[in-house]
Amino acid sequence: QQPVQSPQAVILREGEDAVINCSSSKALYSVHWYRQKHGEAPVFLMILLKGGEQKGHEKISASFNEKKQQSSLYLTASQLSYSGTYFCGTEYGEGKLIFGQGTELSVKP
Amino acid sequence: EAGVVQSPRYKIIEKKQPVAFWCNPISGHNTLYWYRQNLGQGPELLIRYENEEAVDDSQLPKDRFSAERLKGVDSTLKIQPAELGDSAVYLCASSFGTSGRGEQYFGPGTRLTVT
């Protein structure tokens, strides 16, 4: 039931865009996105509930495709501070998050 | 507002020894979680508390792991005896409400090394 994230790793130059996908084989109730920097705690970014809504947080936004049981995280005009590992956490109506294996994002100057 | 506090931050023990981790959640957060994070992996839920009640402990290896949350605030996670495979970062998180769906705030974690 662990969601599958893609890509596993991505390297960007400052100002470039990136998309991280999170796919589930089971019907989703909600998807949570977190960013974790090396040696630090995961930090909450946003929650998306089923219904296909899109949310934004500065230059980071996300969508939820209920048909595909997939969520995508969009990072636009990336900054050095965006570097870290991004995790999606999927929830299936039981109040329990199952995290993906993570996508490592490196933003270079 | 103070965040989730965990101690110790690092712990090195020999296998078969006991170890305990402590967590103080954000004030007012009813739900508390313990996760284990192996290197290069996402956090894996061990146990979830709503107030004092453990509502999901299906992933907790009960032969060696135990947890408690007295008075619905602080929580302790114990391993006895520790095995080499227990080396990981143990994260505590808390959230407001009791649905288990709210945004979770994570503590800095305890990095456990079992030798």
mmCIF file of C-alpha atoms in Angstrom:
data_model
loop_
_atom_site.group_PDB
_atom_site.id
_atom_site.type_symbol
_atom_site.label_atom_id
_atom_site.label_comp_id
_atom_site.label_asym_id
_atom_site.label_seq_id
_atom_site.Cartn_x
_atom_site.Cartn_y
_atom_site.Cartn_z
ATOM 1 C CA GLN A 1 0.000 0.000 0.000
ATOM 2 C CA GLN A 2 3.031 2.277 0.079
ATOM 3 C CA PRO A 3 2.604 5.036 -2.510
ATOM 4 C CA VAL A 4 5.126 5.239 -5.326
ATOM 5 C CA GLN A 5 6.947 8.509 -5.817
ATOM 6 C CA SER A 6 8.671 9.583 -9.006
ATOM 7 C CA PRO A 7 11.264 10.588 -9.804
ATOM 8 C CA GLN A 8 13.477 9.212 -7.034
ATOM 9 C CA ALA A 9 15.884 12.121 -7.424
ATOM 10 C CA VAL A 10 16.094 15.332 -9.414
ATOM 11 C CA ILE A 11 18.761 18.001 -9.825
ATOM 12 C CA LEU A 12 17.739 21.522 -10.780
ATOM 13 C CA ARG A 13 19.370 24.866 -11.387
ATOM 14 C CA GLU A 14 17.945 27.827 -9.492
ATOM 15 C CA GLY A 15 14.873 29.132 -11.267
ATOM 16 C CA GLU A 16 13.946 25.837 -12.912
ATOM 17 C CA ASP A 17 10.678 23.990 -12.345
ATOM 18 C CA ALA A 18 10.065 20.454 -11.113
ATOM 19 C CA VAL A 19 7.149 18.058 -10.689
ATOM 20 C CA ILE A 20 7.055 15.220 -8.180
ATOM 21 C CA ASN A 21 4.399 12.548 -8.518
ATOM 22 C CA CYS A 22 2.831 10.304 -5.904
ATOM 23 C CA SER A 23 0.753 7.354 -7.080
ATOM 24 C CA SER A 24 -1.431 4.962 -5.146
ATOM 25 C CA SER A 25 -2.890 1.601 -6.165
ATOM 26 C CA LYS A 26 -5.775 2.127 -3.760
ATOM 27 C CA ALA A 27 -8.483 4.813 -3.559
ATOM 28 C CA LEU A 28 -7.119 7.841 -1.715
ATOM 29 C CA TYR A 29 -8.875 9.929 0.875
ATOM 30 C CA SER A 30 -6.158 12.516 1.269
ATOM 31 C CA VAL A 31 -2.545 13.199 0.399
ATOM 32 C CA HIS A 32 -0.067 15.056 2.599
ATOM 33 C CA TRP A 33 3.203 16.550 1.387
ATOM 34 C CA TYR A 34 6.268 17.074 3.593
ATOM 35 C CA ARG A 35 9.812 18.273 2.990
ATOM 36 C CA GLN A 36 12.743 16.993 5.031
ATOM 37 C CA LYS A 37 16.207 18.484 4.991
ATOM 38 C CA HIS A 38 19.151 16.304 5.886
ATOM 39 C CA GLY A 39 19.260 15.579 9.612
ATOM 40 C CA GLU A 40 16.100 17.551 10.310
ATOM 41 C CA ALA A 41 12.455 16.786 10.971
ATOM 42 C CA PRO A 42 9.927 16.562 8.136
ATOM 43 C CA VAL A 43 8.072 19.850 7.677
ATOM 44 C CA PHE A 44 4.447 19.990 6.583
ATOM 45 C CA LEU A 45 3.735 21.601 3.199
ATOM 46 C CA MET A 46 0.073 20.919 2.419
ATOM 47 C CA ILE A 47 -2.857 18.507 2.526
ATOM 48 C CA LEU A 48 -5.107 17.684 -0.397
ATOM 49 C CA LEU A 49 -8.456 15.975 0.083
ATOM 50 C CA LYS A 50 -10.171 13.854 -2.524
ATOM 51 C CA GLY A 51 -12.178 15.995 -4.882
ATOM 52 C CA GLY A 52 -9.375 17.012 -7.183
ATOM 53 C CA GLU A 53 -8.575 20.310 -5.496
ATOM 54 C CA GLN A 54 -5.398 22.175 -6.114
ATOM 55 C CA LYS A 55 -3.553 24.070 -3.426
ATOM 56 C CA GLY A 56 -0.772 26.584 -3.479
ATOM 57 C CA HIS A 57 1.900 27.607 -1.028
ATOM 58 C CA GLU A 58 4.111 30.429 -2.335
ATOM 59 C CA LYS A 59 5.714 28.892 -5.438
ATOM 60 C CA ILE A 60 4.853 25.357 -4.413
ATOM 61 C CA SER A 61 1.484 23.942 -5.363
ATOM 62 C CA ALA A 62 -0.093 20.518 -5.636
ATOM 63 C CA SER A 63 -2.974 18.779 -7.316
ATOM 64 C CA PHE A 64 -4.990 15.637 -6.612
ATOM 65 C CA ASN A 65 -6.277 13.552 -9.507
ATOM 66 C CA GLU A 66 -8.934 11.279 -8.074
ATOM 67 C CA LYS A 67 -9.339 9.342 -11.328
ATOM 68 C CA LYS A 68 -5.678 8.392 -11.409
ATOM 69 C CA GLN A 69 -5.311 8.173 -7.596
ATOM 70 C CA GLN A 70 -2.336 10.427 -7.965
ATOM 71 C CA SER A 71 -1.061 13.668 -6.524
ATOM 72 C CA SER A 72 1.551 15.919 -8.064
ATOM 73 C CA LEU A 73 3.686 18.542 -6.341
ATOM 74 C CA TYR A 74 4.782 21.479 -8.489
ATOM 75 C CA LEU A 75 7.811 23.568 -7.611
ATOM 76 C CA THR A 76 8.207 26.640 -9.789
ATOM 77 C CA ALA A 77 11.183 28.971 -10.072
ATOM 78 C CA SER A 78 13.073 26.793 -7.596
ATOM 79 C CA GLN A 79 15.246 28.353 -4.918
ATOM 80 C CA LEU A 80 18.248 26.900 -3.107
ATOM 81 C CA SER A 81 16.071 26.549 -0.008
ATOM 82 C CA TYR A 82 13.857 24.039 -1.832
ATOM 83 C CA SER A 83 16.571 21.389 -1.617
ATOM 84 C CA GLY A 84 15.641 18.383 0.476
ATOM 85 C CA THR A 85 13.695 15.154 0.325
ATOM 86 C CA TYR A 86 9.998 15.405 -0.456
ATOM 87 C CA PHE A 87 7.626 12.801 0.920
ATOM 88 C CA CYS A 88 4.013 12.221 0.126
ATOM 89 C CA GLY A 89 1.875 10.592 2.765
ATOM 90 C CA THR A 90 -1.290 8.874 1.629
ATOM 91 C CA GLU A 91 -4.355 8.350 3.780
ATOM 92 C CA TYR A 92 -7.163 5.932 2.980
ATOM 93 C CA GLY A 93 -9.875 6.991 5.397
ATOM 94 C CA GLU A 94 -8.423 5.453 8.549
ATOM 95 C CA GLY A 95 -6.501 8.467 9.752
ATOM 96 C CA LYS A 96 -3.156 6.737 9.171
ATOM 97 C CA LEU A 97 -0.487 8.142 6.873
ATOM 98 C CA ILE A 98 1.633 5.850 4.728
ATOM 99 C CA PHE A 99 4.680 7.648 3.391
ATOM 100 C CA GLY A 100 6.351 7.104 0.057
ATOM 101 C CA GLN A 101 10.048 6.441 -0.277
ATOM 102 C CA GLY A 102 10.809 10.096 -0.978
ATOM 103 C CA THR A 103 12.131 12.219 -3.841
ATOM 104 C CA GLU A 104 15.487 13.874 -3.300
ATOM 105 C CA LEU A 105 15.601 17.355 -4.807
ATOM 106 C CA SER A 106 18.863 19.253 -5.207
ATOM 107 C CA VAL A 107 18.834 22.853 -6.370
ATOM 108 C CA LYS A 108 22.183 24.160 -7.585
ATOM 109 C CA PRO A 109 23.176 27.820 -8.033
ATOM 110 C CA GLU B 1 4.981 28.394 20.191
ATOM 111 C CA ALA B 2 7.286 25.556 21.213
ATOM 112 C CA GLY B 3 7.535 22.656 18.822
ATOM 113 C CA VAL B 4 7.585 18.941 19.500
ATOM 114 C CA VAL B 5 10.403 18.137 21.900
ATOM 115 C CA GLN B 6 12.242 14.826 21.876
ATOM 116 C CA SER B 7 15.077 13.467 23.929
ATOM 117 C CA PRO B 8 17.680 12.219 23.702
ATOM 118 C CA ARG B 9 18.754 13.375 20.241
ATOM 119 C CA TYR B 10 21.285 10.582 19.867
ATOM 120 C CA LYS B 11 21.686 7.234 21.558
ATOM 121 C CA ILE B 12 24.254 4.496 21.070
ATOM 122 C CA ILE B 13 23.662 1.188 22.813
ATOM 123 C CA GLU B 14 24.820 -2.399 22.533
ATOM 124 C CA LYS B 15 22.377 -5.009 21.314
ATOM 125 C CA LYS B 16 20.190 -6.598 23.966
ATOM 126 C CA GLN B 17 20.253 -3.401 26.034
ATOM 127 C CA PRO B 18 17.058 -1.450 26.771
ATOM 128 C CA VAL B 19 16.466 2.085 25.507
ATOM 129 C CA ALA B 20 13.744 4.696 25.990
ATOM 130 C CA PHE B 21 12.742 7.765 24.036
ATOM 131 C CA TRP B 22 10.694 10.657 25.343
ATOM 132 C CA CYS B 23 8.385 13.038 23.510
ATOM 133 C CA ASN B 24 6.555 16.188 24.560
ATOM 134 C CA PRO B 25 4.006 17.219 21.900
ATOM 135 C CA ILE B 26 2.805 20.700 21.057
ATOM 136 C CA SER B 27 0.456 21.988 23.729
ATOM 137 C CA GLY B 28 -3.174 21.257 22.893
ATOM 138 C CA HIS B 29 -2.434 18.536 20.331
ATOM 139 C CA ASN B 30 -4.592 15.530 21.098
ATOM 140 C CA THR B 31 -2.985 13.097 18.699
ATOM 141 C CA LEU B 32 0.553 11.836 19.094
ATOM 142 C CA TYR B 33 2.475 9.580 16.711
ATOM 143 C CA TRP B 34 5.659 7.588 16.925
ATOM 144 C CA TYR B 35 7.386 6.852 13.628
ATOM 145 C CA ARG B 36 10.527 4.976 12.701
ATOM 146 C CA GLN B 37 12.565 6.226 9.769
ATOM 147 C CA ASN B 38 15.240 4.051 8.233
ATOM 148 C CA LEU B 39 17.975 5.624 6.144
ATOM 149 C CA GLY B 40 16.694 6.684 2.737
ATOM 150 C CA GLN B 41 13.091 5.799 3.548
ATOM 151 C CA GLY B 42 9.943 7.609 4.550
ATOM 152 C CA PRO B 43 8.679 7.552 8.139
ATOM 153 C CA GLU B 44 6.778 4.397 9.132
ATOM 154 C CA LEU B 45 4.062 4.649 11.752
ATOM 155 C CA LEU B 46 4.621 2.601 14.897
ATOM 156 C CA ILE B 47 1.777 3.819 17.078
ATOM 157 C CA ARG B 48 -0.821 6.564 17.188
ATOM 158 C CA TYR B 49 -2.446 7.936 20.330
ATOM 159 C CA GLU B 50 -5.625 9.938 20.610
ATOM 160 C CA ASN B 51 -5.348 11.478 24.053
ATOM 161 C CA GLU B 52 -4.357 8.537 26.308
ATOM 162 C CA GLU B 53 -5.689 5.809 24.030
ATOM 163 C CA ALA B 54 -3.522 3.909 21.557
ATOM 164 C CA VAL B 55 -5.852 3.787 18.534
ATOM 165 C CA ASP B 56 -3.423 2.203 16.073
ATOM 166 C CA ASP B 57 -0.524 0.049 17.218
ATOM 167 C CA SER B 58 -0.719 -2.511 14.427
ATOM 168 C CA GLN B 59 2.840 -1.752 13.287
ATOM 169 C CA LEU B 60 4.418 -1.836 16.731
ATOM 170 C CA PRO B 61 6.583 -4.973 17.302
ATOM 171 C CA LYS B 62 4.980 -5.769 20.616
ATOM 172 C CA ASP B 63 7.456 -8.455 21.629
ATOM 173 C CA ARG B 64 10.120 -5.821 22.233
ATOM 174 C CA PHE B 65 8.521 -2.389 21.830
ATOM 175 C CA SER B 66 6.195 -0.676 24.267
ATOM 176 C CA ALA B 67 4.784 2.811 24.524
ATOM 177 C CA GLU B 68 2.740 4.844 26.917
ATOM 178 C CA ARG B 69 1.143 8.245 27.000
ATOM 179 C CA LEU B 70 0.204 9.042 30.538
ATOM 180 C CA LYS B 71 -2.302 11.865 31.107
ATOM 181 C CA GLY B 72 -2.586 12.325 27.362
ATOM 182 C CA VAL B 73 0.454 14.577 27.080
ATOM 183 C CA ASP B 74 4.037 13.251 27.159
ATOM 184 C CA SER B 75 4.855 9.881 25.708
ATOM 185 C CA THR B 76 7.624 7.326 26.082
ATOM 186 C CA LEU B 77 8.648 4.664 23.589
ATOM 187 C CA LYS B 78 10.749 1.781 24.881
ATOM 188 C CA ILE B 79 12.678 -1.010 23.226
ATOM 189 C CA GLN B 80 13.783 -4.001 25.266
ATOM 190 C CA PRO B 81 15.943 -5.718 24.213
ATOM 191 C CA ALA B 82 17.318 -3.736 21.276
ATOM 192 C CA GLU B 83 18.448 -5.531 18.124
ATOM 193 C CA LEU B 84 20.858 -4.398 15.410
ATOM 194 C CA GLY B 85 17.936 -3.855 13.034
ATOM 195 C CA ASP B 86 16.422 -1.267 15.382
ATOM 196 C CA SER B 87 19.038 1.288 14.351
ATOM 197 C CA ALA B 88 17.016 4.152 12.868
ATOM 198 C CA VAL B 89 15.678 7.612 13.619
ATOM 199 C CA TYR B 90 12.626 7.576 15.881
ATOM 200 C CA LEU B 91 10.347 10.507 15.198
ATOM 201 C CA CYS B 92 7.540 11.807 17.332
ATOM 202 C CA ALA B 93 4.811 13.941 15.799
ATOM 203 C CA SER B 94 1.629 15.551 17.034
ATOM 204 C CA SER B 95 -1.487 17.006 15.481
ATOM 205 C CA PHE B 96 -4.574 18.870 16.596
ATOM 206 C CA GLY B 97 -7.872 16.987 16.792
ATOM 207 C CA THR B 98 -8.476 13.263 16.782
ATOM 208 C CA SER B 99 -9.201 12.372 13.169
ATOM 209 C CA GLY B 100 -5.586 11.536 12.450
ATOM 210 C CA ARG B 101 -5.869 13.603 9.276
ATOM 211 C CA GLY B 102 -4.563 16.946 10.444
ATOM 212 C CA GLU B 103 -1.177 18.348 9.574
ATOM 213 C CA GLN B 104 1.469 16.680 11.645
ATOM 214 C CA TYR B 105 4.286 18.520 13.374
ATOM 215 C CA PHE B 106 7.409 16.442 13.781
ATOM 216 C CA GLY B 107 10.069 16.602 16.446
ATOM 217 C CA PRO B 108 13.792 16.472 15.601
ATOM 218 C CA GLY B 109 13.948 12.744 16.249
ATOM 219 C CA THR B 110 16.225 10.421 18.196
ATOM 220 C CA ARG B 111 18.929 8.749 16.173
ATOM 221 C CA LEU B 112 19.452 5.266 17.628
ATOM 222 C CA THR B 113 22.537 3.229 16.835
ATOM 223 C CA VAL B 114 22.624 -0.359 18.067
ATOM 224 C CA THR B 115 26.095 -1.965 17.991
#
